Every structure is written in C-alpha cells, then in structure tokens.
Amino acid sequence: MALETKNIAKTQLQAEVASLKAVGYRFVTLSCVDLGDSFDLIYHFDRELQMTHLRITVLKGDTVPSISNIYFAALCIENEIKDFFGISFDGLILDFGGHFYLEEEVKRYPFCKVSVKEPQAAKEGN
Amino acid sequence: MSTIIPFGPQHPVLPEPLHLKITLKDEIVTDAIPMLGYVHRGLETLVSIKDLDQMVQVVERVCGICSCIHAHTYCMCVEGILGIEIPKRAEFLRIIWSELHRMHSHLLWLGLLADAFGMESLFMHCWRIRERVMDVMEATAGNRVIISINKVGGVRRDLSPDQLRWIAQVLDELERELDAIKPVLTNDYTVKKRTVGVGVLTKEQAYELGAVGPTLRGSGVAQDVRMTGYGAYKFIDFEPVVEKDGDSYARTMVRFRELYQAIDIVRQLIRKLPDGELSVKVKAAKPEGEIVCRSEQPRGELLYYVKGNGSKFLERVRIRTPTFANVPPLLAMLPGIEMADVPVVALSIDPCISCTER
Amino acid sequence: MFDMTRTIIANFFSKAHTRLYPLQTREPFPNVRGNLFNNIEECILCGMCQKRCPSQCITVDKESQTWQVDPYACVYCGVCVEHCPVHCLFMESPYRKPAAEKVMNRLVQVQGPAKKTKGAAQ
C-alpha cells in the first residue's frame, strides 16, 4: 500500500490548499522528511475520513510559503518544522523564530540527518 | 490595562508542563500563546539507532496512557508497508487492550477534571474505578500501563477463556460503579457551575482549527477514526458519541459516554473473538515505501507517517498526536473567559504534553 | 444536590479499598512481568538478549562469563525472554522491592550449560 500524493510546486501550494479548504477539507498535519540535499513536505488533509496528501519538495535553504493564513492550525507544526529542520516559512502568523521547542542555545537542527555533515556545519554558522 | 500571566508549566491542576502565556484584561483572558518544549525528547529521531522491532517499545513511550494504541498504529504502518496480514484473533486482541486503555485514560481524565474544580471525592472515586481496569491490564498483559503486547506481525500475549470471563465480569462491575457516579457528573451543581458554557468551541471553529477526538465530537461533529474500520473495528457496531454544546461540559459528557461505549465494544469483541494464531512470523523485514495510518486514541485522532528505506532501520517515523492538533482549538476557547476557568478549559481538551512534544 | 451522598454513606460501611502497603501486600497476578531473571548455568552467553533489548540494559560478556542487567534501565517489556534461544531468561511475578541503593543484577557463570559441550562434540 503506497502513499498516494499529489506532487505540486512550491508556488502552487497556497492556491491548492485554499481550494481544498473551499471544498471542506480539514487540515490534519504536515510531515517533513530529510532527503539529503532537499526536504519532502507532505501536507495531510482529511474530509469525512478520506485523506488527501500534497507533496512539495524543497531544497535545503529554501523558504516555503506558510499556510497558517489559510489554516490557523498549521501554525504549530510549521513552527515545529522550523525548529527541527530549519525550513523557514514565509508569512507565519505567530513565529517563534526556531525556538518553539528548542532553547536559545541550541544551534543545530536536530532532525536533519547526521550523515550530511557539511550542510549542518554550514547551518551552524548561520 | 492588560497583564501578562504565565500559566504553567508548574500549576497545581496540571499533571504536565503546559505553558500558556495569558494576556488578561482585568479578570478576562484576551489572548493566549502556547509555550512548549519542556518535555521534548526527540523520540522520532531514535529510528536511526533502534531497529524496526525495538521501535515498538520506543513509540509506546511517547505517551504512557495511550501506549497500546501508539504501538498498534506503528505496527499497522509497518505491516502495511510490508504487506503483512495479521491473524484475525490478533486484531481483536489488540482492540480489546486498546479499548481498555481508552477506559482507563478517560477515567483518569475525569478524576483530574474533578480535582481541577475542587471535587476531591469524585476524583478519588474515578481513580478507584480506574484501578479495576488497571488490574485487568496487569493480570492479562503483564504490566499496568505500558503493556507492550503489540509486535510487528501480531500480539505477544493471549487471553484465555477464563480471563475473558473474568474481564466480562469486571466490565459488569465497572458499569455499575459508573452508574453510581453518573448522577454526580450529570446533575451536580458544582460540576455544572464550573463546566457548562465555559470554553465554548463552535462546530465551525472546531472543524476549521483541526480539533480531534472528544474536543471535536463535543462540538457536534460526528467524526471518529474508528469509523474507518481499521483493525477489528470493522466487525463491531458502534456509533460515535456526539454532544452539541461545545463547552467543557459537553466534552466531559463525550468522554463519560465513551466509557460506556468502550465497555460495549469490549463485550462485543469478547463475544466475537475468533480462534486462531496470535502472530505471523516476520523474518528480517526490510520495509521500503511510505504509509500514513490513523487511529483513534482516547484523546483523538493519531497519525503516523512511516517511511522505510529498505533496511532494518526506518527512514522516518512521524507522529502527530491528538493533543498537538487540539492546541489551536484551545487557543480559540480561552479568549473571553475568566482566569479562574483557564485550568478547567485547558484540562477539557485532555492535554498530554509528553505526547505533543515527543 | 445530594447525588454523591449515597456513595459516601456506602463507603462508610464498606471495606477499605486501599491497603496499608508495606504491612499488607497483594498477591501478584500470575504472568506479570515483575522482574527479570536469568538461569545463568543454562545460558550460552550468545548475546541475543543484549541485541534485542530496546533499552540496552543487558550486558553479556563472554570473556568473564558474566550476564548483567541494569534493573533501573530495564523497561520490563519481556522482549529478551521471547528471543532467548535456550529459554533461560524468565520474568517473575513479584515486583522488585524498593531499594536505597542501585545494585546491578550481575550473574557470573561458573560451569556453563552441559548442552554446549555436547554440541561441540557433534
């Protein structure tokens, strides 16, 4: 049983999510997977117990448009991903600045794979 | 003039470190901001050092109270990727223990709520009833809370006919004892005064803010992931418990009525329990692919996203716990209520912070 | 208004639901995962339990012939018992007593299993 996702581009995200909301979908959550040099962001939506998934792939260091202006519920998870993976979301309603869970002194993104050492070292400098 | 008050992380009524930054105008809450991160353990990253089978024990520790359902959902995911069909008896047994978990979670929560509005005797009674469920779990599964009966491919323990008869007997007693506290919860002045009309979440708000579980059903949306018929739920008849008012009282009643529902489901499961094997052998599993599985926890919908990369270690396990989804609705409930009601409203979503932060 | 009264009155005339713990203890249920033991003389020191343990509480040392469990790190899941090839590990019902000091459960094998020599001869 494979996961059926609709692959979309980063620029289409806002419009796609808004159209899902218009037909009565509920935002479930957002999953982030580290692919090495890029991230997979999978948006999960639900309507009457049927799920729909959207997937966008972003390069490390890219920003992603926030959907928290469409679904307020997305704010927690977007802040969480910002903490753990270092993805910046444009237009977050309530931005904790990467310290939603983590303390000020934490300088690394803990959920990024340990195997990619160079990008992580580069991020530490940021 | 507005004042900012930190609510939590240490608060007499909260068993867990929930921290809200509350803006007050006189006695009325105008705004609330959640501050998390007190019990973040990074359990999701443990996939890189714990193999497939050991992860079962890790996900059980995401949350103590719904540990059985966490392990069940994780096993469903891995079995889904591997394409394993587990024996029917194992599916039934998993659900029996899951429903027992739901009972003890709701009873614990009812006790905590009673404690929050200062009704110590109801608190003691709820926990006394809960102890019966704990005994069942200890005697059948071997542990009290984190019962560790799920494994990839089936269950690890069986229920003998004697034990099933005993469970049925305990359920009867449980029902009688619940009947005894029912008038207190439904009619008592103290309970109603603190919960009716407090922390109202409308149907539209609840749906849009992504509320799950009793918080959503308390607002009149009949949504229960068990209706999708995962595991053995497809063989069981039940209706989701729905209340219309959307206040703390409605959420309390949803949970109280779900106790009776859980008793009924376990009775049905015991009646319909098929014979057969307990597990299938899973040899050197190397899952590859992605899957999303959902299940209904006592607190609401749980979502697991699992990605395997063809080795015995999984690539990613992502856990979206129910309380995480219920935080935005909580923020919508708080504005407009009095500071003194904040603990009761915060408890009414049944917050589990160790779940939320993982 | 007096919904609780009946229950409260009933409580006055019924037996206590609690026990005076250290003086009065309850019989543990059978098959409870209370404490982990090893029948060390039958152990083949294969290290399977150490490998399968989710909390890394078991240490097997072939050289000094020891098997050690940290009872404070053990999560009492019973996975090692299921994976033991010679079934020398077992869980016992009575829970561990409270202790003032942390003591590791360290077992030294003196003789070793008789089977092992048989297997070597074959």
Coordinates of C-alpha atoms in Angstrom, one line a residue:
Chain A
M1 CA 0.0 0.0 0.0
A2 CA 1.9 3.0 -1.2
L3 CA 1.1 6.5 -0.2
E4 CA -0.7 8.4 -3.0
T5 CA 0.4 12.0 -3.0
K6 CA -0.2 14.9 -5.4
N7 CA 3.1 16.4 -6.3
I8 CA 2.9 20.2 -6.7
A9 CA 5.3 23.0 -7.0
K10 CA 6.0 25.4 -4.1
T11 CA 4.3 28.3 -5.9
Q12 CA 1.1 26.4 -6.3
L13 CA 0.8 25.5 -2.6
Q14 CA -1.3 28.4 -1.4
A15 CA -3.8 28.1 -4.2
E16 CA -4.0 24.3 -3.9
V17 CA -4.6 24.5 -0.1
A18 CA -7.1 27.2 -0.4
S19 CA -9.1 25.2 -3.0
L20 CA -9.0 22.2 -0.6
K21 CA -10.3 24.3 2.2
A22 CA -13.1 25.6 0.0
V23 CA -14.4 22.1 -0.6
G24 CA -14.4 21.3 3.2
Y25 CA -11.2 19.6 3.9
R26 CA -9.7 19.7 7.4
F27 CA -6.0 20.2 7.9
V28 CA -4.5 17.2 9.7
T29 CA -0.8 17.8 9.7
L30 CA 2.4 18.3 7.8
S31 CA 5.2 15.8 7.7
C32 CA 8.8 16.6 6.8
V33 CA 11.3 14.1 5.6
D34 CA 15.0 14.8 5.1
L35 CA 16.1 13.6 1.7
G36 CA 19.8 14.5 2.0
D37 CA 20.0 17.7 -0.1
S38 CA 16.3 18.5 0.0
F39 CA 13.2 18.1 2.1
D40 CA 9.9 16.5 1.3
L41 CA 7.0 18.3 2.8
I42 CA 3.8 16.3 2.9
Y43 CA 0.5 18.0 3.7
H44 CA -2.2 15.8 5.0
F45 CA -5.9 16.7 4.7
D46 CA -9.0 14.9 5.7
R47 CA -12.6 15.1 4.7
E48 CA -15.2 12.6 6.1
L49 CA -12.3 10.3 7.0
Q50 CA -10.9 10.3 3.4
M51 CA -7.3 11.6 3.3
T52 CA -5.6 13.6 0.6
H53 CA -1.9 14.3 0.6
L54 CA 0.0 17.1 -1.1
R55 CA 3.8 16.9 -1.5
I56 CA 6.3 19.6 -2.2
T57 CA 10.0 19.1 -2.5
V58 CA 12.2 22.0 -1.4
L59 CA 15.9 22.4 -1.5
K60 CA 17.8 23.0 1.8
G61 CA 18.0 26.6 2.5
D62 CA 14.8 27.5 0.5
T63 CA 11.8 29.1 2.1
V64 CA 8.3 27.8 1.9
P65 CA 5.1 29.8 1.9
S66 CA 3.2 29.3 5.1
I67 CA -0.4 28.1 5.0
S68 CA -1.1 29.4 8.5
N69 CA -3.1 32.2 7.0
I70 CA -5.4 29.7 5.4
Y71 CA -5.5 27.1 8.2
F72 CA -4.6 28.6 11.6
A73 CA -3.9 25.0 12.8
A74 CA -0.8 24.8 10.6
L75 CA 1.0 27.3 12.9
C76 CA 2.1 24.8 15.5
I77 CA 3.5 22.3 13.0
E78 CA 5.2 24.9 10.9
N79 CA 7.0 26.2 13.9
E80 CA 8.0 22.7 14.9
I81 CA 9.5 22.0 11.4
K82 CA 11.3 25.3 11.6
D83 CA 12.9 24.1 14.9
F84 CA 13.8 20.6 13.8
F85 CA 14.7 21.0 10.1
G86 CA 15.5 24.7 9.7
I87 CA 13.0 25.4 7.0
S88 CA 11.8 28.9 7.0
F89 CA 8.1 29.6 6.3
D90 CA 7.1 32.9 4.8
G91 CA 4.2 34.7 6.5
L92 CA 3.9 32.6 9.6
I93 CA 1.2 34.1 11.7
L94 CA 3.0 33.5 15.0
D95 CA 6.7 33.0 14.5
F96 CA 8.6 31.6 17.4
G97 CA 11.8 32.0 15.5
G98 CA 13.0 28.5 15.7
H99 CA 12.6 28.3 19.5
F100 CA 9.2 26.7 19.7
Y101 CA 10.6 23.6 21.4
L102 CA 14.3 24.3 21.5
E103 CA 16.2 26.6 23.8
E104 CA 18.1 29.6 22.6
E105 CA 21.5 27.9 23.0
V106 CA 20.6 25.1 20.5
K107 CA 22.4 25.9 17.3
R108 CA 21.7 22.7 15.3
Y109 CA 18.7 21.3 13.6
P110 CA 18.3 18.1 15.5
F111 CA 16.1 16.2 13.0
C112 CA 18.4 16.7 10.0
K113 CA 20.3 13.5 9.2
V114 CA 23.6 13.2 10.9
S115 CA 25.2 11.8 7.7
V116 CA 25.1 15.2 6.0
K117 CA 27.8 16.9 8.0
E118 CA 28.8 19.7 5.7
P119 CA 25.4 21.4 5.3
Q120 CA 24.9 21.1 9.0
A121 CA 28.2 22.7 9.8
A122 CA 27.3 25.5 7.4
K123 CA 23.9 25.9 9.2
E124 CA 25.7 26.2 12.5
G125 CA 27.3 29.3 11.2
N126 CA 24.0 30.9 10.2
Chain B
M1 CA -4.5 47.9 31.1
S2 CA -3.5 44.4 30.3
T3 CA -1.4 42.0 32.3
I4 CA 0.6 39.0 31.0
I5 CA 0.4 36.0 33.3
P6 CA 2.4 32.8 32.7
F7 CA 0.0 29.8 33.2
G8 CA 2.1 26.8 33.9
P9 CA 4.5 25.0 33.3
Q10 CA 4.1 24.2 37.0
H11 CA 0.5 24.6 38.0
P12 CA -1.4 22.8 40.8
V13 CA -4.0 21.3 38.5
L14 CA -1.8 20.4 35.6
P15 CA -0.2 17.0 35.7
E16 CA 2.0 18.0 32.8
P17 CA 4.1 21.1 31.9
L18 CA 1.7 23.0 29.7
H19 CA 2.7 26.6 29.5
L20 CA 0.4 29.3 28.2
K21 CA 1.3 33.0 28.2
I22 CA -2.0 34.6 29.0
T23 CA -2.9 38.2 28.4
L24 CA -5.5 39.5 30.8
K25 CA -7.7 42.5 30.8
D26 CA -9.0 42.7 34.4
E27 CA -10.1 39.1 35.0
I28 CA -10.9 38.3 31.4
V29 CA -8.5 36.5 29.1
T30 CA -7.9 38.3 25.9
D31 CA -5.1 36.3 24.3
A32 CA -3.1 33.1 24.9
I33 CA 0.1 31.9 23.4
P34 CA 1.4 28.4 23.9
M35 CA 5.0 27.9 25.0
L36 CA 6.2 24.3 24.5
G37 CA 9.4 22.4 24.8
Y38 CA 9.6 21.3 28.4
V39 CA 9.4 17.6 27.7
H40 CA 10.7 17.3 24.2
R41 CA 12.8 14.0 24.0
G42 CA 13.3 13.6 20.3
L43 CA 11.8 10.1 20.1
E44 CA 11.2 10.4 16.4
T45 CA 14.9 10.6 15.7
L46 CA 15.5 7.3 17.6
V47 CA 14.6 5.4 14.4
S48 CA 18.2 5.8 13.2
I49 CA 19.5 3.7 16.1
K50 CA 16.6 1.5 17.0
D51 CA 15.6 -1.2 14.6
L52 CA 12.1 -2.0 13.4
D53 CA 11.1 -4.2 16.4
Q54 CA 12.7 -2.1 19.1
M55 CA 10.8 1.0 17.8
V56 CA 7.6 -0.6 19.1
Q57 CA 8.9 -0.2 22.6
V58 CA 10.0 3.3 21.8
V59 CA 6.7 4.6 20.4
E60 CA 4.9 3.0 23.4
R61 CA 6.8 5.6 25.5
V62 CA 5.6 8.6 23.5
C63 CA 2.6 8.6 25.9
G64 CA 2.0 6.3 28.8
I65 CA -1.7 6.4 28.8
C66 CA -2.3 5.6 25.1
S67 CA 0.8 3.4 24.7
C68 CA -1.1 0.4 23.4
I69 CA -2.7 2.5 20.6
H70 CA 0.6 4.1 19.7
A71 CA 2.2 0.6 19.3
H72 CA -0.9 -0.6 17.4
T73 CA -0.7 2.2 14.9
Y74 CA 3.0 1.8 14.4
C75 CA 2.6 -1.9 13.8
M76 CA -0.2 -1.2 11.4
C77 CA 2.1 1.1 9.4
V78 CA 5.0 -1.4 9.3
E79 CA 2.7 -4.3 8.4
G80 CA 1.1 -2.1 5.8
I81 CA 4.4 -1.3 4.1
L82 CA 5.5 -5.0 4.3
G83 CA 2.0 -6.1 3.1
I84 CA 1.6 -8.5 6.0
E85 CA -1.9 -9.5 7.1
I86 CA -2.0 -10.4 10.7
P87 CA -4.3 -13.1 12.2
K88 CA -7.9 -12.1 12.9
R89 CA -7.5 -13.1 16.6
A90 CA -4.5 -10.7 17.0
E91 CA -6.6 -7.8 15.6
F92 CA -9.3 -8.5 18.0
L93 CA -6.9 -8.8 21.0
R94 CA -5.2 -5.5 20.0
I95 CA -8.6 -3.7 20.0
I96 CA -9.6 -5.3 23.4
W97 CA -6.5 -3.8 25.0
S98 CA -6.9 -0.5 23.1
E99 CA -10.4 -0.1 24.5
L100 CA -9.2 -0.9 28.0
H101 CA -6.7 1.8 27.5
R102 CA -9.4 4.2 26.4
M103 CA -11.4 3.4 29.6
H104 CA -8.5 4.0 32.0
S105 CA -7.5 7.1 30.2
H106 CA -11.0 8.6 30.3
L107 CA -11.4 7.6 34.0
L108 CA -8.0 9.2 34.8
W109 CA -9.1 12.4 33.0
L110 CA -12.5 12.5 34.7
G111 CA -10.6 12.3 38.0
L112 CA -8.2 15.1 37.1
L113 CA -11.1 17.3 35.9
A114 CA -12.9 16.7 39.2
D115 CA -9.7 17.6 41.0
A116 CA -9.3 20.7 38.9
F117 CA -12.6 22.2 40.0
G118 CA -12.0 21.0 43.6
M119 CA -14.2 18.0 43.9
E120 CA -11.8 15.7 45.7
S121 CA -14.3 12.9 46.4
L122 CA -15.3 12.5 42.7
F123 CA -11.6 12.4 41.9
M124 CA -11.0 9.6 44.3
H125 CA -14.0 7.7 43.0
C126 CA -12.9 7.9 39.4
W127 CA -9.5 6.7 40.2
R128 CA -10.9 3.9 42.3
I129 CA -12.9 2.7 39.3
R130 CA -9.8 3.1 37.1
E131 CA -7.9 0.8 39.3
R132 CA -10.2 -2.1 38.2
V133 CA -9.2 -1.5 34.6
M134 CA -5.5 -1.4 35.7
D135 CA -5.9 -4.7 37.4
V136 CA -7.3 -6.3 34.2
M137 CA -4.3 -5.0 32.3
E138 CA -1.8 -6.2 34.9
A139 CA -3.3 -9.6 35.0
T140 CA -3.7 -10.1 31.3
A141 CA -0.9 -8.2 29.7
G142 CA 1.7 -8.3 32.5
N143 CA 2.2 -4.6 33.0
R144 CA -0.1 -1.9 34.3
V145 CA 0.2 1.0 31.9
I146 CA 2.8 0.4 29.2
I147 CA 1.6 -3.1 28.5
S148 CA 3.8 -3.9 25.5
I149 CA 1.6 -6.5 23.9
N150 CA 1.9 -5.4 20.3
K151 CA 4.7 -6.5 18.0
V152 CA 5.1 -6.3 14.2
G153 CA 3.1 -9.2 13.0
G154 CA 0.6 -9.7 15.8
V155 CA 0.3 -9.7 19.5
R156 CA 2.6 -11.1 22.2
R157 CA 0.0 -12.5 24.7
D158 CA -3.2 -14.3 24.5
L159 CA -6.4 -14.1 26.6
S160 CA -7.6 -17.4 27.9
P161 CA -11.3 -18.2 28.2
D162 CA -11.1 -17.9 31.9
Q163 CA -9.5 -14.4 31.6
L164 CA -12.2 -13.4 29.1
R165 CA -14.9 -14.5 31.5
W166 CA -13.2 -12.5 34.3
I167 CA -12.9 -9.4 32.1
A168 CA -16.7 -9.6 31.2
Q169 CA -17.4 -9.8 35.0
V170 CA -15.2 -6.8 35.7
L171 CA -16.9 -4.9 33.0
D172 CA -20.3 -5.5 34.6
E173 CA -19.0 -4.2 37.9
L174 CA -17.4 -1.3 36.1
E175 CA -20.7 -0.4 34.6
R176 CA -22.4 -0.5 38.0
E177 CA -19.8 1.7 39.5
L178 CA -20.0 4.2 36.6
D179 CA -23.8 4.3 37.1
A180 CA -23.1 5.4 40.7
I181 CA -21.0 8.4 39.7
K182 CA -23.2 9.2 36.7
P183 CA -25.7 11.4 38.6
V184 CA -22.8 13.3 40.2
L185 CA -21.3 14.2 36.8
T186 CA -24.6 14.9 35.0
N187 CA -26.6 16.7 37.7
D188 CA -24.3 18.0 40.4
Y189 CA -24.3 21.8 40.9
T190 CA -20.5 22.0 41.4
V191 CA -19.8 20.2 38.2
K192 CA -22.3 22.2 36.1
K193 CA -21.3 25.5 37.6
R194 CA -17.7 25.1 36.5
T195 CA -18.2 23.5 33.1
V196 CA -21.5 24.5 31.5
G197 CA -21.0 27.3 29.0
V198 CA -17.3 27.6 29.7
G199 CA -14.8 27.4 26.9
V200 CA -17.2 27.2 24.1
L201 CA -15.9 25.9 20.7
T202 CA -18.5 26.1 17.9
K203 CA -18.9 23.4 15.3
E204 CA -17.3 25.5 12.5
Q205 CA -14.4 26.6 14.7
A206 CA -13.7 23.1 15.9
Y207 CA -13.6 21.8 12.3
E208 CA -11.6 24.6 10.9
L209 CA -9.0 24.6 13.7
G210 CA -8.4 20.9 13.2
A211 CA -9.8 19.7 16.6
V212 CA -9.8 16.0 17.1
G213 CA -11.4 13.4 19.3
P214 CA -13.7 14.3 22.1
T215 CA -13.0 18.0 21.5
L216 CA -14.4 17.7 18.0
R217 CA -17.2 15.4 18.9
G218 CA -18.1 17.7 21.9
S219 CA -18.7 20.4 19.3
G220 CA -21.2 18.3 17.3
V221 CA -19.0 16.8 14.6
A222 CA -19.5 13.1 14.3
Q223 CA -16.0 12.2 13.4
D224 CA -14.2 9.2 14.9
V225 CA -11.3 7.5 13.1
R226 CA -12.6 4.2 14.4
M227 CA -15.4 4.6 11.8
T228 CA -12.9 3.9 9.1
G229 CA -12.8 0.3 10.4
Y230 CA -9.1 -0.2 10.9
G231 CA -8.1 -3.3 12.8
A232 CA -11.1 -5.2 14.1
Y233 CA -13.4 -2.2 14.3
K234 CA -14.9 -3.2 11.0
F235 CA -16.6 -6.2 12.8
I236 CA -18.0 -4.0 15.6
D237 CA -21.2 -2.0 15.7
F238 CA -20.9 1.4 17.3
E239 CA -21.9 5.0 16.9
P240 CA -19.6 7.9 17.6
V241 CA -20.6 9.8 20.7
V242 CA -21.6 13.3 19.9
E243 CA -22.6 16.3 22.0
K244 CA -23.8 19.6 20.6
D245 CA -22.9 22.3 23.0
G246 CA -19.2 22.5 22.5
D247 CA -18.4 23.6 26.1
S248 CA -16.3 21.9 28.7
Y249 CA -19.4 20.1 30.0
A250 CA -20.1 18.6 26.5
R251 CA -16.5 17.4 26.3
T252 CA -16.9 15.8 29.7
M253 CA -20.0 14.1 28.7
V254 CA -18.5 12.8 25.5
R255 CA -15.7 11.2 27.5
F256 CA -18.1 9.8 30.1
R257 CA -20.4 8.3 27.4
E258 CA -17.4 6.9 25.6
L259 CA -16.7 4.8 28.7
Y260 CA -20.0 3.0 28.3
Q261 CA -19.2 2.7 24.6
A262 CA -15.8 1.2 25.3
I263 CA -17.4 -1.3 27.7
D264 CA -19.9 -2.2 25.0
I265 CA -17.2 -2.6 22.4
V266 CA -15.1 -4.9 24.6
R267 CA -18.2 -7.0 25.2
Q268 CA -18.8 -7.3 21.5
L269 CA -15.2 -8.2 20.9
I270 CA -15.2 -10.9 23.6
R271 CA -18.4 -12.3 22.1
K272 CA -17.0 -12.3 18.5
L273 CA -13.4 -13.2 19.3
P274 CA -12.3 -15.8 16.7
D275 CA -9.8 -18.6 17.4
G276 CA -6.5 -18.7 15.6
E277 CA -2.9 -17.8 15.7
L278 CA -1.5 -14.8 17.6
S279 CA 1.1 -13.7 15.2
V280 CA 2.7 -14.3 11.9
K281 CA 6.4 -14.7 11.6
V282 CA 8.2 -11.6 10.2
K283 CA 11.7 -12.6 9.2
A284 CA 14.3 -10.0 8.6
A285 CA 11.9 -7.4 7.4
K286 CA 13.3 -4.6 5.3
P287 CA 10.4 -2.3 4.5
E288 CA 10.6 0.2 1.7
G289 CA 8.0 2.8 0.9
E290 CA 5.7 5.3 2.7
I291 CA 2.5 4.9 4.5
V292 CA 0.1 7.0 6.6
C293 CA -2.0 5.3 9.2
R294 CA -4.5 6.8 11.6
S295 CA -6.2 5.5 14.7
E296 CA -8.4 6.9 17.4
Q297 CA -6.8 7.4 20.7
P298 CA -8.7 8.4 23.9
R299 CA -7.7 12.0 23.1
G300 CA -8.5 11.8 19.4
E301 CA -7.0 11.1 16.0
L302 CA -3.5 9.8 15.9
L303 CA -1.5 10.0 12.7
Y304 CA 1.7 8.0 11.9
Y305 CA 3.7 8.7 8.8
V306 CA 6.3 6.0 8.3
K307 CA 8.9 5.8 5.6
G308 CA 11.1 2.8 5.1
N309 CA 14.3 2.8 3.1
G310 CA 14.9 -0.9 2.5
S311 CA 17.0 -1.5 5.6
K312 CA 16.0 -2.7 9.0
F313 CA 16.1 0.8 10.3
L314 CA 13.2 3.1 9.2
E315 CA 13.9 6.3 7.4
R316 CA 11.4 8.4 9.2
V317 CA 8.6 8.0 11.8
R318 CA 6.4 11.0 12.1
I319 CA 3.9 11.1 14.9
R320 CA 1.1 13.6 15.0
T321 CA -0.5 13.2 18.4
P322 CA -4.1 14.3 19.2
T323 CA -3.1 17.0 21.7
F324 CA -0.9 18.7 19.1
A325 CA -4.0 19.1 17.0
N326 CA -6.0 20.3 20.0
V327 CA -3.7 23.2 20.9
P328 CA -5.0 25.7 18.3
P329 CA -8.7 25.0 19.4
L330 CA -7.6 25.6 23.0
L331 CA -6.2 29.0 22.0
A332 CA -9.6 29.7 20.4
M333 CA -11.5 28.7 23.6
L334 CA -9.6 30.8 26.0
P335 CA -10.3 34.4 25.0
G336 CA -13.3 35.8 26.8
I337 CA -13.3 33.5 29.8
E338 CA -12.2 34.3 33.4
M339 CA -8.7 33.5 34.6
A340 CA -10.2 31.1 37.2
D341 CA -11.7 29.0 34.4
V342 CA -8.5 28.6 32.4
P343 CA -7.4 25.4 34.3
V344 CA -10.7 23.7 33.7
V345 CA -10.8 24.7 30.0
A346 CA -7.2 23.7 29.5
L347 CA -7.9 20.3 31.0
S348 CA -11.1 19.9 29.0
I349 CA -9.0 19.1 25.8
D350 CA -7.2 16.5 27.9
P351 CA -3.7 17.9 27.3
C352 CA -0.9 15.4 27.1
I353 CA 2.3 17.4 26.7
S354 CA 4.7 14.5 26.5
C355 CA 2.6 13.3 23.6
T356 CA 2.7 16.7 21.9
E357 CA 6.4 17.2 22.1
R358 CA 7.5 13.6 21.8
Chain C
M1 CA -27.7 18.2 45.0
F2 CA -27.2 15.1 47.2
D3 CA -26.0 12.8 44.3
M4 CA -22.8 11.9 46.0
T5 CA -24.3 11.2 49.4
R6 CA -25.4 7.6 48.7
T7 CA -21.9 6.6 47.6
I8 CA -20.3 8.4 50.5
I9 CA -22.6 6.6 53.0
A10 CA -22.0 3.3 51.3
N11 CA -18.3 4.0 51.7
F12 CA -18.6 4.4 55.4
F13 CA -19.9 0.9 55.8
S14 CA -17.8 -1.0 53.2
K15 CA -14.3 -2.4 53.4
A16 CA -11.4 -0.1 52.7
H17 CA -10.3 -0.1 49.0
T18 CA -6.7 0.6 49.9
R19 CA -4.1 -1.4 51.8
L20 CA -1.5 -0.5 54.4
Y21 CA 1.2 -1.2 51.9
P22 CA 4.4 -2.4 53.5
L23 CA 2.4 -4.3 56.1
Q24 CA -0.2 -5.7 53.8
T25 CA 0.7 -6.7 50.3
R26 CA -1.4 -8.1 47.5
E27 CA -0.6 -11.4 45.8
P28 CA 0.9 -10.5 42.4
F29 CA -1.1 -11.7 39.4
P30 CA 0.5 -14.7 37.7
N31 CA 2.4 -14.0 34.5
V32 CA 3.1 -10.4 35.5
R33 CA 6.4 -9.0 34.1
G34 CA 7.7 -8.2 37.5
N35 CA 11.4 -8.9 37.5
L36 CA 13.9 -10.3 35.0
F37 CA 16.0 -13.3 35.9
N38 CA 18.5 -15.5 34.1
N39 CA 19.1 -19.1 34.8
I40 CA 22.8 -18.4 34.3
E41 CA 24.0 -22.0 34.3
E42 CA 21.9 -22.7 31.2
C43 CA 22.8 -19.5 29.4
I44 CA 25.0 -19.9 26.3
L45 CA 26.0 -16.2 26.5
C46 CA 25.0 -15.7 22.9
G47 CA 24.2 -12.0 23.5
M48 CA 20.8 -12.2 21.7
C49 CA 19.1 -10.6 24.7
Q50 CA 21.6 -7.7 24.6
K51 CA 21.0 -7.2 20.9
R52 CA 17.2 -7.3 21.1
C53 CA 16.8 -5.2 24.3
P54 CA 15.2 -1.8 23.4
S55 CA 16.7 -0.1 26.4
Q56 CA 20.2 -1.5 26.2
C57 CA 20.0 -2.7 29.8
I58 CA 21.6 -6.1 29.4
T59 CA 25.4 -6.6 29.1
V60 CA 26.8 -10.0 28.2
D61 CA 30.5 -10.6 28.5
K62 CA 31.7 -13.8 27.1
E63 CA 35.3 -13.4 28.4
S64 CA 34.4 -13.0 32.0
Q65 CA 31.4 -15.3 31.6
T66 CA 29.0 -12.7 33.0
W67 CA 25.5 -11.6 32.3
Q68 CA 24.4 -8.3 33.8
V69 CA 21.1 -6.5 33.8
D70 CA 20.6 -2.9 35.0
P71 CA 17.2 -3.2 36.7
Y72 CA 16.8 0.5 36.7
A73 CA 17.2 0.8 32.9
C74 CA 15.1 -2.3 32.2
V75 CA 11.6 -1.4 30.9
Y76 CA 10.2 -4.9 31.7
C77 CA 8.8 -5.5 28.2
G78 CA 9.9 -9.1 28.1
V79 CA 11.4 -8.9 24.6
C80 CA 14.6 -10.6 25.7
V81 CA 12.6 -13.5 27.2
E82 CA 10.9 -14.1 23.8
H83 CA 14.1 -14.0 21.9
C84 CA 16.3 -16.2 24.1
P85 CA 17.2 -19.3 22.1
V86 CA 17.7 -21.6 25.1
H87 CA 14.8 -20.1 27.2
C88 CA 17.0 -19.5 30.2
L89 CA 15.6 -16.0 30.7
F90 CA 12.4 -15.6 32.5
M91 CA 10.1 -13.0 34.1
E92 CA 8.8 -13.5 37.6
S93 CA 5.7 -12.1 39.1
P94 CA 6.8 -10.4 42.4
Y95 CA 8.0 -6.9 41.7
R96 CA 11.4 -5.7 42.9
K97 CA 11.4 -4.3 46.4
P98 CA 12.2 -0.6 46.8
A99 CA 15.9 -0.1 47.3
A100 CA 18.1 2.6 48.8
E101 CA 21.0 1.9 46.6
K102 CA 21.3 0.9 42.9
V103 CA 22.5 -2.6 42.7
M104 CA 23.1 -4.2 39.3
N105 CA 21.9 -7.8 38.8
R106 CA 25.2 -9.3 37.8
L107 CA 25.5 -13.1 37.3
V108 CA 28.7 -15.0 36.8
Q109 CA 28.6 -18.3 35.0
V110 CA 30.6 -20.9 36.9
Q111 CA 30.2 -24.1 34.9
G112 CA 28.1 -23.3 31.8
P113 CA 25.5 -25.5 30.2
A114 CA 26.1 -29.2 29.6
K115 CA 24.5 -28.9 26.2
K116 CA 27.3 -26.7 24.9
T117 CA 29.9 -29.4 25.3
K118 CA 27.6 -31.9 23.6
G119 CA 27.1 -29.6 20.7
A120 CA 30.8 -29.1 20.3
A121 CA 31.3 -32.9 20.3
Q122 CA 28.9 -33.4 17.5

